[in-house]
PDB file of C-alpha atoms and ligand atoms in Angstrom:
ATOM      1  CA  MET I   1       0.014  -0.121   0.146  1.00 86.00           C
ATOM      2  CA  SER I   2       1.692   3.193  -0.918  1.00 95.00           C
ATOM      3  CA  VAL I   3       1.709   6.497   0.826  1.00 98.00           C
ATOM      4  CA  PRO I   4      -0.244   9.425  -0.677  1.00 98.00           C
ATOM      5  CA  VAL I   5       1.878  12.412  -0.740  1.00 98.00           C
ATOM      6  CA  ILE I   6       1.996  16.076  -1.708  1.00 99.00           C
ATOM      7  CA  LEU I   7       5.613  17.653  -2.006  1.00 99.00           C
ATOM      8  CA  ASP I   8       5.896  21.375  -1.383  1.00 99.00           C
ATOM      9  CA  VAL I   9       9.175  22.224  -2.451  1.00 98.00           C
ATOM     10  CA  ASP I  10      11.876  25.110  -3.310  1.00 98.00           C
ATOM     11  CA  THR I  11      13.725  23.189  -6.056  1.00 97.00           C
ATOM     12  CA  GLY I  12      16.876  23.492  -4.862  1.00 94.00           C
ATOM     13  CA  VAL I  13      19.540  20.942  -5.460  1.00 96.00           C
ATOM     14  CA  ASP I  14      18.273  18.688  -2.650  1.00 97.00           C
ATOM     15  CA  ASP I  15      14.681  19.207  -3.377  1.00 98.00           C
ATOM     16  CA  ALA I  16      15.514  17.788  -6.795  1.00 98.00           C
ATOM     17  CA  LEU I  17      16.888  14.790  -5.000  1.00 98.00           C
ATOM     18  CA  ALA I  18      13.774  14.406  -2.993  1.00 98.00           C
ATOM     19  CA  ILE I  19      11.616  14.685  -6.146  1.00 98.00           C
ATOM     20  CA  LEU I  20      13.497  11.794  -7.746  1.00 98.00           C
ATOM     21  CA  PHE I  21      13.238   9.580  -4.944  1.00 98.00           C
ATOM     22  CA  ALA I  22       9.581  10.054  -4.363  1.00 98.00           C
ATOM     23  CA  VAL I  23       8.915   9.391  -8.046  1.00 98.00           C
ATOM     24  CA  ARG I  24      10.515   6.470  -8.265  1.00 98.00           C
ATOM     25  CA  HIS I  25      10.067   4.741  -4.760  1.00 98.00           C
ATOM     26  CA  PRO I  26       6.972   2.224  -5.234  1.00 98.00           C
ATOM     27  CA  GLY I  27       5.895   2.907  -1.653  1.00 98.00           C
ATOM     28  CA  ILE I  28       5.111   6.474  -2.353  1.00 98.00           C
ATOM     29  CA  GLU I  29       2.297   7.883  -4.481  1.00 98.00           C
ATOM     30  CA  VAL I  30       3.062  11.621  -5.288  1.00 98.00           C
ATOM     31  CA  LEU I  31      -0.385  13.153  -5.896  1.00 98.00           C
ATOM     32  CA  GLY I  32       1.032  16.313  -6.694  1.00 98.00           C
ATOM     33  CA  ILE I  33       3.959  18.986  -5.977  1.00 99.00           C
ATOM     34  CA  THR I  34       3.573  22.930  -4.849  1.00 99.00           C
ATOM     35  CA  CYS I  35       6.316  25.152  -5.302  1.00 98.00           C
ATOM     36  CA  VAL I  36       7.098  28.140  -3.072  1.00 98.00           C
ATOM     37  CA  ALA I  37       9.921  30.694  -3.374  1.00 97.00           C
ATOM     38  CA  GLY I  38      13.177  29.870  -0.835  1.00 96.00           C
ATOM     39  CA  ASN I  39      16.238  28.391  -2.492  1.00 95.00           C
ATOM     40  CA  ALA I  40      15.435  30.315  -5.645  1.00 95.00           C
ATOM     41  CA  SER I  41      12.741  32.485  -6.870  1.00 96.00           C
ATOM     42  CA  LEU I  42       9.356  31.133  -7.532  1.00 97.00           C
ATOM     43  CA  ALA I  43       9.377  31.014 -11.229  1.00 97.00           C
ATOM     44  CA  GLN I  44      12.716  29.465 -10.906  1.00 96.00           C
ATOM     45  CA  VAL I  45      11.822  26.919  -8.377  1.00 97.00           C
ATOM     46  CA  VAL I  46       8.552  25.814 -10.735  1.00 98.00           C
ATOM     47  CA  ASP I  47      10.782  25.451 -14.122  1.00 98.00           C
ATOM     48  CA  ASN I  48      13.308  23.345 -11.911  1.00 98.00           C
ATOM     49  CA  THR I  49      10.579  21.243 -10.642  1.00 98.00           C
ATOM     50  CA  LEU I  50       9.218  20.464 -14.028  1.00 98.00           C
ATOM     51  CA  ARG I  51      12.688  19.674 -15.431  1.00 98.00           C
ATOM     52  CA  VAL I  52      13.535  17.420 -12.655  1.00 98.00           C
ATOM     53  CA  LEU I  53      10.015  15.599 -13.297  1.00 98.00           C
ATOM     54  CA  ASP I  54      11.166  14.979 -16.847  1.00 97.00           C
ATOM     55  CA  ALA I  55      14.652  13.719 -15.865  1.00 96.00           C
ATOM     56  CA  VAL I  56      12.975  11.075 -13.880  1.00 95.00           C
ATOM     57  CA  GLY I  57      10.215  10.248 -16.356  1.00 96.00           C
ATOM     58  CA  ALA I  58       7.579  10.927 -14.041  1.00 97.00           C
ATOM     59  CA  PRO I  59       4.007  10.524 -14.973  1.00 96.00           C
ATOM     60  CA  ASP I  60       2.235  13.820 -15.581  1.00 96.00           C
ATOM     61  CA  LEU I  61       1.304  14.919 -12.184  1.00 97.00           C
ATOM     62  CA  PRO I  62       0.046  18.383 -11.416  1.00 98.00           C
ATOM     63  CA  VAL I  63       2.450  21.002 -10.234  1.00 98.00           C
ATOM     64  CA  ALA I  64       1.484  24.359  -8.928  1.00 98.00           C
ATOM     65  CA  ALA I  65       3.375  27.800  -8.323  1.00 98.00           C
ATOM     66  CA  GLY I  66       2.535  29.273  -4.792  1.00 98.00           C
ATOM     67  CA  ALA I  67       3.882  31.955  -2.603  1.00 98.00           C
ATOM     68  CA  VAL I  68       6.543  34.414  -4.392  1.00 97.00           C
ATOM     69  CA  ARG I  69       7.858  35.441  -0.776  1.00 97.00           C
ATOM     70  CA  PRO I  70       7.411  34.712   2.840  1.00 98.00           C
ATOM     71  CA  LEU I  71       4.378  35.922   4.705  1.00 98.00           C
ATOM     72  CA  LEU I  72       6.440  38.926   6.393  1.00 97.00           C
ATOM     73  CA  GLU I  73      10.106  38.596   5.267  1.00 93.00           C
ATOM     74  CA  PRO I  74      11.360  39.733   1.941  1.00 90.00           C
ATOM     75  CA  PRO I  75      12.422  36.857  -0.468  1.00 85.00           C
ATOM     76  CA  ARG I  76      16.239  36.037   0.292  1.00 84.00           C
ATOM     77  CA  SER I  77      17.423  33.254  -2.323  1.00 73.00           C
ATOM     78  CA  ALA I  78      19.937  30.923  -1.267  1.00 69.00           C
ATOM     79  CA  GLY I  79      21.985  31.413  -4.283  1.00 71.00           C
ATOM     80  CA  HIS I  80      25.013  31.063  -2.559  1.00 69.00           C
ATOM     81  CA  VAL I  81      24.002  27.359  -1.745  1.00 71.00           C
ATOM     82  CA  HIS I  82      22.298  26.003  -4.626  1.00 74.00           C
ATOM     83  CA  GLY I  83      23.630  28.307  -7.471  1.00 76.00           C
ATOM     84  CA  LEU I  84      21.624  30.988  -9.207  1.00 78.00           C
ATOM     85  CA  ASP I  85      19.749  28.765 -10.971  1.00 84.00           C
ATOM     86  CA  GLY I  86      18.686  26.743  -7.729  1.00 85.00           C
ATOM     87  CA  LEU I  87      20.166  23.285  -9.431  1.00 90.00           C
ATOM     88  CA  GLY I  88      24.093  24.095  -8.781  1.00 86.00           C
ATOM     89  CA  GLY I  89      24.175  24.841 -12.616  1.00 84.00           C
ATOM     90  CA  VAL I  90      23.322  20.769 -13.146  1.00 89.00           C
ATOM     91  CA  PRO I  91      21.874  21.410 -17.010  1.00 89.00           C
ATOM     92  CA  LEU I  92      18.540  19.564 -17.512  1.00 94.00           C
ATOM     93  CA  PRO I  93      16.732  20.213 -20.721  1.00 94.00           C
ATOM     94  CA  PRO I  94      13.861  22.818 -21.153  1.00 94.00           C
ATOM     95  CA  THR I  95      10.644  20.870 -20.571  1.00 95.00           C
ATOM     96  CA  GLN I  96       7.255  20.954 -22.112  1.00 96.00           C
ATOM     97  CA  ARG I  97       5.558  20.312 -18.781  1.00 98.00           C
ATOM     98  CA  ARG I  98       3.450  23.400 -17.602  1.00 98.00           C
ATOM     99  CA  PRO I  99       2.395  24.216 -14.298  1.00 98.00           C
ATOM    100  CA  GLU I 100      -1.335  23.947 -13.241  1.00 98.00           C
ATOM    101  CA  PRO I 101      -3.721  27.128 -14.010  1.00 98.00           C
ATOM    102  CA  VAL I 102      -4.511  27.091 -10.114  1.00 98.00           C
ATOM    103  CA  GLY I 103      -2.375  28.110  -7.502  1.00 98.00           C
ATOM    104  CA  ALA I 104      -0.616  26.109  -4.785  1.00 98.00           C
ATOM    105  CA  VAL I 105      -3.499  26.579  -2.202  1.00 98.00           C
ATOM    106  CA  GLU I 106      -5.983  25.623  -4.417  1.00 98.00           C
ATOM    107  CA  LEU I 107      -4.090  22.786  -5.434  1.00 98.00           C
ATOM    108  CA  LEU I 108      -3.375  21.503  -2.160  1.00 98.00           C
ATOM    109  CA  ARG I 109      -6.965  21.793  -1.344  1.00 98.00           C
ATOM    110  CA  ARG I 110      -8.215  19.870  -4.004  1.00 98.00           C
ATOM    111  CA  LEU I 111      -5.730  17.091  -3.802  1.00 98.00           C
ATOM    112  CA  ILE I 112      -6.255  16.561   0.124  1.00 98.00           C
ATOM    113  CA  LEU I 113      -9.996  16.960   0.421  1.00 98.00           C
ATOM    114  CA  GLU I 114     -10.691  14.894  -2.848  1.00 98.00           C
ATOM    115  CA  HIS I 115      -8.418  12.031  -1.839  1.00 98.00           C
ATOM    116  CA  PRO I 116     -10.096   8.981  -0.512  1.00 98.00           C
ATOM    117  CA  THR I 117      -7.747   8.279   2.537  1.00 98.00           C
ATOM    118  CA  PRO I 118      -5.744  10.797   4.476  1.00 98.00           C
ATOM    119  CA  VAL I 119      -2.547  12.580   2.765  1.00 98.00           C
ATOM    120  CA  THR I 120       0.768  12.969   4.023  1.00 98.00           C
ATOM    121  CA  LEU I 121       1.892  16.883   3.399  1.00 98.00           C
ATOM    122  CA  VAL I 122       5.917  16.617   2.683  1.00 99.00           C
ATOM    123  CA  ALA I 123       7.222  20.174   3.280  1.00 98.00           C
ATOM    124  CA  LEU I 124      10.829  20.716   1.977  1.00 98.00           C
ATOM    125  CA  ALA I 125      10.956  24.307   1.814  1.00 98.00           C
ATOM    126  CA  PRO I 126       9.654  27.572   3.841  1.00 98.00           C
ATOM    127  CA  GLN I 127       5.968  26.432   4.835  1.00 98.00           C
ATOM    128  CA  THR I 128       4.582  29.590   3.374  1.00 98.00           C
ATOM    129  CA  ASN I 129       2.209  27.829   1.209  1.00 98.00           C
ATOM    130  CA  LEU I 130       1.067  25.541   4.047  1.00 98.00           C
ATOM    131  CA  ALA I 131       0.254  28.161   6.284  1.00 98.00           C
ATOM    132  CA  LEU I 132      -1.767  30.052   3.719  1.00 98.00           C
ATOM    133  CA  LEU I 133      -3.455  26.758   3.058  1.00 98.00           C
ATOM    134  CA  LEU I 134      -4.205  26.172   6.683  1.00 98.00           C
ATOM    135  CA  ARG I 135      -5.462  29.735   7.175  1.00 98.00           C
ATOM    136  CA  THR I 136      -7.695  29.598   3.954  1.00 98.00           C
ATOM    137  CA  TYR I 137      -9.124  25.942   4.307  1.00 98.00           C
ATOM    138  CA  PRO I 138      -8.699  24.885   7.766  1.00 97.00           C
ATOM    139  CA  GLU I 139     -10.723  21.824   7.039  1.00 98.00           C
ATOM    140  CA  VAL I 140      -8.034  20.220   5.027  1.00 98.00           C
ATOM    141  CA  ALA I 141      -6.368  19.062   8.681  1.00 98.00           C
ATOM    142  CA  GLY I 142      -9.221  16.622   8.606  1.00 98.00           C
ATOM    143  CA  ASN I 143      -7.965  14.619   5.704  1.00 98.00           C
ATOM    144  CA  LEU I 144      -3.898  15.016   6.508  1.00 98.00           C
ATOM    145  CA  GLU I 145      -2.184  11.942   8.128  1.00 98.00           C
ATOM    146  CA  ARG I 146       0.509  13.984   9.009  1.00 98.00           C
ATOM    147  CA  ILE I 147       2.885  16.929   8.032  1.00 98.00           C
ATOM    148  CA  VAL I 148       6.360  15.434   7.315  1.00 98.00           C
ATOM    149  CA  PHE I 149       8.877  18.395   7.080  1.00 98.00           C
ATOM    150  CA  MET I 150      12.322  19.198   6.574  1.00 98.00           C
ATOM    151  CA  GLY I 151      13.243  22.037   8.655  1.00 98.00           C
ATOM    152  CA  GLY I 152      14.331  22.978  12.002  1.00 98.00           C
ATOM    153  CA  SER I 153      16.790  21.795  14.553  1.00 98.00           C
ATOM    154  CA  ALA I 154      17.319  20.625  18.238  1.00 98.00           C
ATOM    155  CA  SER I 155      20.804  21.817  17.974  1.00 96.00           C
ATOM    156  CA  VAL I 156      22.658  23.639  15.185  1.00 94.00           C
ATOM    157  CA  GLY I 157      21.514  26.161  12.781  1.00 97.00           C
ATOM    158  CA  ASN I 158      22.716  26.779   9.319  1.00 96.00           C
ATOM    159  CA  ALA I 159      20.928  30.156   8.044  1.00 95.00           C
ATOM    160  CA  THR I 160      22.067  31.675  11.482  1.00 96.00           C
ATOM    161  CA  ALA I 161      23.843  29.991  14.306  1.00 97.00           C
ATOM    162  CA  VAL I 162      20.546  28.690  15.770  1.00 98.00           C
ATOM    163  CA  ALA I 163      18.010  28.677  12.940  1.00 98.00           C
ATOM    164  CA  GLU I 164      17.429  26.304  10.240  1.00 98.00           C
ATOM    165  CA  PHE I 165      16.686  27.993   6.648  1.00 97.00           C
ATOM    166  CA  ASN I 166      13.493  26.742   6.125  1.00 98.00           C
ATOM    167  CA  VAL I 167      12.015  27.943   9.151  1.00 98.00           C
ATOM    168  CA  TRP I 168      14.380  30.978   9.487  1.00 97.00           C
ATOM    169  CA  HIS I 169      12.967  31.885   5.838  1.00 97.00           C
ATOM    170  CA  ASP I 170       9.334  32.318   6.897  1.00 98.00           C
ATOM    171  CA  PRO I 171       9.170  31.750  10.817  1.00 98.00           C
ATOM    172  CA  GLU I 172       5.716  32.916  11.206  1.00 98.00           C
ATOM    173  CA  ALA I 173       4.743  30.192   8.259  1.00 98.00           C
ATOM    174  CA  ALA I 174       6.335  27.471  10.623  1.00 98.00           C
ATOM    175  CA  ALA I 175       4.500  28.642  13.851  1.00 98.00           C
ATOM    176  CA  ILE I 176       1.233  28.492  11.814  1.00 98.00           C
ATOM    177  CA  VAL I 177       1.813  25.243  10.584  1.00 98.00           C
ATOM    178  CA  LEU I 178       2.627  23.934  14.102  1.00 97.00           C
ATOM    179  CA  ASP I 179      -0.327  25.488  15.393  1.00 95.00           C
ATOM    180  CA  ALA I 180      -2.507  23.788  13.174  1.00 95.00           C
ATOM    181  CA  ASN I 181      -3.009  20.579  15.380  1.00 92.00           C
ATOM    182  CA  VAL I 182      -1.847  18.306  12.608  1.00 97.00           C
ATOM    183  CA  PRO I 183       0.633  15.379  13.527  1.00 98.00           C
ATOM    184  CA  ALA I 184       3.692  16.677  12.693  1.00 98.00           C
ATOM    185  CA  TYR I 185       7.401  14.864  11.949  1.00 98.00           C
ATOM    186  CA  MET I 186      10.470  16.983  12.034  1.00 98.00           C
ATOM    187  CA  TYR I 187      13.369  15.971   9.946  1.00 99.00           C
ATOM    188  CA  GLY I 188      15.575  18.500  11.090  1.00 98.00           C
ATOM    189  CA  LEU I 189      19.321  19.496  10.774  1.00 98.00           C
ATOM    190  CA  ASP I 190      20.145  16.914  13.557  1.00 98.00           C
ATOM    191  CA  VAL I 191      19.661  14.280  11.078  1.00 98.00           C
ATOM    192  CA  PHE I 192      19.775  16.296   7.751  1.00 98.00           C
ATOM    193  CA  ASN I 193      23.421  17.290   8.355  1.00 97.00           C
ATOM    194  CA  ARG I 194      24.361  13.408   8.813  1.00 98.00           C
ATOM    195  CA  VAL I 195      23.065  11.610   5.479  1.00 98.00           C
ATOM    196  CA  ALA I 196      25.509  11.771   2.713  1.00 97.00           C
ATOM    197  CA  VAL I 197      26.732  10.109  -0.566  1.00 97.00           C
ATOM    198  CA  GLU I 198      30.836   9.369  -0.582  1.00 96.00           C
ATOM    199  CA  GLN I 199      32.635  11.830  -2.925  1.00 95.00           C
ATOM    200  CA  GLU I 200      34.111   8.778  -4.760  1.00 96.00           C
ATOM    201  CA  VAL I 201      30.167   7.496  -5.357  1.00 97.00           C
ATOM    202  CA  ALA I 202      28.889  10.701  -6.481  1.00 96.00           C
ATOM    203  CA  ALA I 203      31.928  11.234  -8.904  1.00 96.00           C
ATOM    204  CA  ALA I 204      31.525   7.557 -10.148  1.00 97.00           C
ATOM    205  CA  LEU I 205      27.574   8.280 -10.922  1.00 97.00           C
ATOM    206  CA  GLU I 206      28.483  11.767 -12.468  1.00 96.00           C
ATOM    207  CA  HIS I 207      30.691  10.313 -14.831  1.00 96.00           C
ATOM    208  CA  GLY I 208      29.050   7.052 -15.406  1.00 96.00           C
ATOM    209  CA  ASP I 209      26.854   5.605 -18.163  1.00 95.00           C
ATOM    210  CA  ASP I 210      23.247   6.026 -16.356  1.00 95.00           C
ATOM    211  CA  PRO I 211      21.542   9.335 -17.692  1.00 95.00           C
ATOM    212  CA  LEU I 212      19.761   9.543 -14.227  1.00 97.00           C
ATOM    213  CA  GLY I 213      22.995   8.599 -12.458  1.00 97.00           C
ATOM    214  CA  ARG I 214      24.747  11.817 -13.972  1.00 97.00           C
ATOM    215  CA  VAL I 215      22.118  14.053 -13.049  1.00 97.00           C
ATOM    216  CA  VAL I 216      22.001  12.581  -9.338  1.00 98.00           C
ATOM    217  CA  GLY I 217      26.067  12.479  -9.390  1.00 97.00           C
ATOM    218  CA  ALA I 218      26.139  16.146 -10.427  1.00 96.00           C
ATOM    219  CA  LEU I 219      23.564  17.089  -7.839  1.00 96.00           C
ATOM    220  CA  LEU I 220      25.145  15.549  -5.128  1.00 96.00           C
ATOM    221  CA  GLY I 221      28.398  16.976  -6.462  1.00 92.00           C
ATOM    222  CA  HIS I 222      27.460  20.467  -6.276  1.00 87.00           C
ATOM    223  CA  ARG I 223      29.815  22.360  -3.922  1.00 78.00           C
ATOM    224  CA  ILE I 224      28.745  25.097  -1.621  1.00 71.00           C
ATOM    225  CA  ALA I 225      30.980  28.012  -1.539  1.00 61.00           C
ATOM    226  CA  LEU I 226      29.175  30.426   1.005  1.00 58.00           C
ATOM    227  CA  SER I 227      31.599  33.181   0.186  1.00 61.00           C
ATOM    228  CA  ALA I 228      33.861  34.011  -2.736  1.00 61.00           C
ATOM    229  CA  ASP I 229      36.987  33.361  -0.615  1.00 64.00           C
ATOM    230  CA  GLU I 230      35.928  30.451   0.694  1.00 63.00           C
ATOM    231  CA  GLN I 231      37.072  26.699  -0.653  1.00 63.00           C
ATOM    232  CA  GLU I 232      33.913  24.921  -1.998  1.00 76.00           C
ATOM    233  CA  GLU I 233      33.311  22.009   0.178  1.00 83.00           C
ATOM    234  CA  TYR I 234      31.882  18.684  -1.170  1.00 89.00           C
ATOM    235  CA  THR I 235      28.739  17.653   1.106  1.00 90.00           C
ATOM    236  CA  GLY I 236      27.263  15.013  -0.557  1.00 94.00           C
ATOM    237  CA  LEU I 237      24.137  15.542   1.437  1.00 97.00           C
ATOM    238  CA  ILE I 238      20.898  14.263  -0.055  1.00 98.00           C
ATOM    239  CA  GLY I 239      19.213  16.679   2.101  1.00 98.00           C
ATOM    240  CA  ASP I 240      15.422  17.147   1.587  1.00 98.00           C
ATOM    241  CA  ALA I 241      15.533  13.471   0.007  1.00 98.00           C
ATOM    242  CA  GLY I 242      16.485  12.055   3.728  1.00 98.00           C
ATOM    243  CA  ALA I 243      12.983  13.275   4.842  1.00 98.00           C
ATOM    244  CA  VAL I 244      11.107  11.448   2.177  1.00 98.00           C
ATOM    245  CA  CYS I 245      13.134   8.605   2.902  1.00 98.00           C
ATOM    246  CA  SER I 246      12.101   8.495   6.483  1.00 98.00           C
ATOM    247  CA  ILE I 247       8.462   7.867   5.382  1.00 98.00           C
ATOM    248  CA  VAL I 248       9.463   4.723   3.862  1.00 98.00           C
ATOM    249  CA  ASP I 249      12.072   3.505   6.308  1.00 98.00           C
ATOM    250  CA  PRO I 250      11.030   5.097   9.704  1.00 98.00           C
ATOM    251  CA  LEU I 251      13.134   2.679  11.814  1.00 98.00           C
ATOM    252  CA  ALA I 252      16.432   4.245  10.210  1.00 98.00           C
ATOM    253  CA  LEU I 253      15.899   7.007  12.535  1.00 98.00           C
ATOM    254  CA  ARG I 254      15.456   7.399  16.201  1.00 98.00           C
ATOM    255  CA  THR I 255      12.784   9.780  17.050  1.00 98.00           C
ATOM    256  CA  GLU I 256      11.235  11.419  20.164  1.00 98.00           C
ATOM    257  CA  VAL I 257       8.001  13.247  20.693  1.00 97.00           C
ATOM    258  CA  ARG I 258       8.833  16.584  22.140  1.00 96.00           C
ATOM    259  CA  PRO I 259       7.481  19.970  22.579  1.00 95.00           C
ATOM    260  CA  VAL I 260       8.455  22.269  20.061  1.00 96.00           C
ATOM    261  CA  ARG I 261       7.964  26.304  19.297  1.00 95.00           C
ATOM    262  CA  VAL I 262       9.103  28.841  16.660  1.00 97.00           C
ATOM    263  CA  GLU I 263      11.265  31.838  18.285  1.00 97.00           C
ATOM    264  CA  LEU I 264       9.779  34.844  16.089  1.00 97.00           C
ATOM    265  CA  ALA I 265      11.968  37.384  17.599  1.00 96.00           C
ATOM    266  CA  GLY I 266      15.562  38.462  18.442  1.00 95.00           C
ATOM    267  CA  TYR I 267      18.722  37.042  17.013  1.00 94.00           C
ATOM    268  CA  GLY I 268      16.954  33.797  17.561  1.00 97.00           C
ATOM    269  CA  ARG I 269      14.101  34.590  14.999  1.00 98.00           C
ATOM    270  CA  GLY I 270      13.527  31.072  13.001  1.00 98.00           C
ATOM    271  CA  GLN I 271      14.841  29.026  15.730  1.00 98.00           C
ATOM    272  CA  THR I 272      12.794  25.796  16.595  1.00 98.00           C
ATOM    273  CA  LEU I 273      13.038  25.703  20.476  1.00 96.00           C
ATOM    274  CA  VAL I 274      12.880  21.992  21.406  1.00 97.00           C
ATOM    275  CA  ASP I 275      12.157  21.176  24.961  1.00 94.00           C
ATOM    276  CA  LEU I 276      14.393  18.019  25.758  1.00 94.00           C
ATOM    277  CA  ARG I 277      13.961  18.235  29.326  1.00 92.00           C
ATOM    278  CA  GLY I 278      13.028  15.048  31.478  1.00 83.00           C
ATOM    279  CA  ARG I 279      11.037  16.917  33.883  1.00 84.00           C
ATOM    280  CA  ARG I 280       8.461  19.923  34.166  1.00 80.00           C
ATOM    281  CA  GLY I 281      10.396  23.206  34.846  1.00 87.00           C
ATOM    282  CA  GLU I 282       9.827  26.588  36.332  1.00 88.00           C
ATOM    283  CA  ASP I 283       7.894  28.040  33.416  1.00 87.00           C
ATOM    284  CA  MET I 284       5.196  25.021  33.863  1.00 82.00           C
ATOM    285  CA  VAL I 285       5.038  25.108  37.613  1.00 85.00           C
ATOM    286  CA  HIS I 286       4.344  28.794  37.554  1.00 86.00           C
ATOM    287  CA  GLY I 287       2.226  28.727  34.544  1.00 84.00           C
ATOM    288  CA  LEU I 288       4.648  30.638  32.245  1.00 80.00           C
ATOM    289  CA  ALA I 289       4.927  28.080  29.708  1.00 77.00           C
ATOM    290  CA  ASP I 290       3.901  29.252  26.082  1.00 76.00           C
ATOM    291  CA  GLU I 291       1.997  27.346  23.477  1.00 81.00           C
ATOM    292  CA  TRP I 292       4.039  24.432  22.537  1.00 91.00           C
ATOM    293  CA  ALA I 293       3.358  21.898  19.901  1.00 94.00           C
ATOM    294  CA  ASN I 294       4.108  18.203  20.236  1.00 95.00           C
ATOM    295  CA  VAL I 295       6.025  17.165  17.348  1.00 98.00           C
ATOM    296  CA  GLU I 296       7.987  13.927  16.397  1.00 98.00           C
ATOM    297  CA  ILE I 297      11.561  14.797  16.050  1.00 98.00           C
ATOM    298  CA  ALA I 298      14.320  12.841  14.136  1.00 98.00           C
ATOM    299  CA  LEU I 299      17.317  12.934  16.755  1.00 98.00           C
ATOM    300  CA  GLU I 300      19.456  10.269  15.018  1.00 98.00           C
ATOM    301  CA  VAL I 301      19.816   8.176  12.049  1.00 98.00           C
ATOM    302  CA  ASP I 302      21.472   5.278  10.423  1.00 98.00           C
ATOM    303  CA  ALA I 303      22.765   7.237   7.644  1.00 98.00           C
ATOM    304  CA  THR I 304      24.314   4.488   5.770  1.00 98.00           C
ATOM    305  CA  ARG I 305      21.169   2.752   5.754  1.00 98.00           C
ATOM    306  CA  LEU I 306      18.986   5.717   4.452  1.00 98.00           C
ATOM    307  CA  THR I 307      21.880   6.763   1.663  1.00 98.00           C
ATOM    308  CA  ARG I 308      21.564   3.168   0.452  1.00 98.00           C
ATOM    309  CA  LEU I 309      17.724   3.293   0.322  1.00 98.00           C
ATOM    310  CA  PHE I 310      18.093   6.467  -1.634  1.00 98.00           C
ATOM    311  CA  LEU I 311      20.567   4.847  -4.133  1.00 98.00           C
ATOM    312  CA  GLU I 312      18.841   1.590  -4.474  1.00 98.00           C
ATOM    313  CA  THR I 313      15.459   3.066  -5.110  1.00 98.00           C
ATOM    314  CA  LEU I 314      17.056   5.191  -7.969  1.00 98.00           C
ATOM    315  CA  GLY I 315      18.838   2.219  -9.305  1.00 96.00           C
ATOM    316  CA  LEU I 316      22.128   3.682  -8.708  1.00 96.00           C
ATOM    317  CA  ALA I 317      23.752   1.415  -6.162  1.00 92.00           C
ATOM    318  CA  GLY I 318      26.778  -0.268  -6.594  1.00 77.00           C
ATOM    319  CA  ARG I 319      27.405   1.759  -9.921  1.00 68.00           C
TER     320      ARG I 319
HETATM  321  O1  RIB T   1      18.208  24.074   5.734  1.00 94.68           O
HETATM  322  C1  RIB T   1      18.061  23.073   4.278  1.00 94.68           C
HETATM  323  C2  RIB T   1      16.677  23.311   3.691  1.00 94.68           C
HETATM  324  O2  RIB T   1      16.866  24.622   2.818  1.00 94.68           O
HETATM  325  C3  RIB T   1      16.529  22.442   2.425  1.00 94.68           C
HETATM  326  O3  RIB T   1      15.115  21.917   2.238  1.00 94.68           O
HETATM  327  C4  RIB T   1      17.327  23.164   1.456  1.00 94.68           C
HETATM  328  O4  RIB T   1      16.420  22.750   0.104  1.00 94.68           O
HETATM  329  C5  RIB T   1      16.677  24.605   1.654  1.00 94.68           C
HETATM  330  O5  RIB T   1      15.418  24.685   1.158  1.00 94.68           O
HETATM  331 CA1   CA T   2      14.211  22.597   0.161  1.00 94.68          CA
END
């Protein structure tokens, strides 16, 4: 029985890897994909997403454009991480595919409410589309199995010392999603930063004879240069794809259900505050505890197992 999912993406090098995996894995049925500004501009994200669907020979599934910027913040693309085209310069041919004539919120509403069983919403980007959906059609929560999101961190940040990019990009949106009382699964930097393909493997794929392998190898091999004078570093992270992998192999990760809230002010704006205490604290004793959402948080991962799942699903293991 495959899991019906909708992906919300800001394609993005690792969003591309996630799309490839989701389309190919037999245990996942991709009902549709919605796009949001984040790693790149909305128009670039839509075009990248359509081209990635061609690269993996995806069926004709609906793709819709969503928010052009966060709810409050200005758009801040991550060109220094994903390249100016959002795909690390990996050349994918132009596509004949076209986005839906409706926006992301409408497509999400339709796909969720029309599906006969609860749908899993997979958020791999700033959660602006999800927030707009939940504020416009709160009834969709009734047919959502859960929201699996790549975002946040119980430890280190990346956009800032303490905040992860997707949540930092639109903190209000993330707070709205956590407040929606939909079961949530957080695939944050605590595990995101650990799941990587070895450089030799990525290089072999990039220069191999498998067309999809060449795309995957090039995406994995995209190097991040956070500033002009920095040495470009190989990461090989499968990134967002790991969040999708967690759906088909949840036992590859150790999770805990913990209270989470999003910090909206000060330097910590965009940080996901995760309460890892083993007992009540003064804030609770004295009625000072803010509203927190209980979220299933991935804290540890068998990185080798997830990387193998990713490569095997794409038919690229052992190449
Ligand atoms: O912090 C990593 C996240 O930000 C990933 O989803 C990446 O694609 C970017 O959107
Ligand atoms: Ca992303």
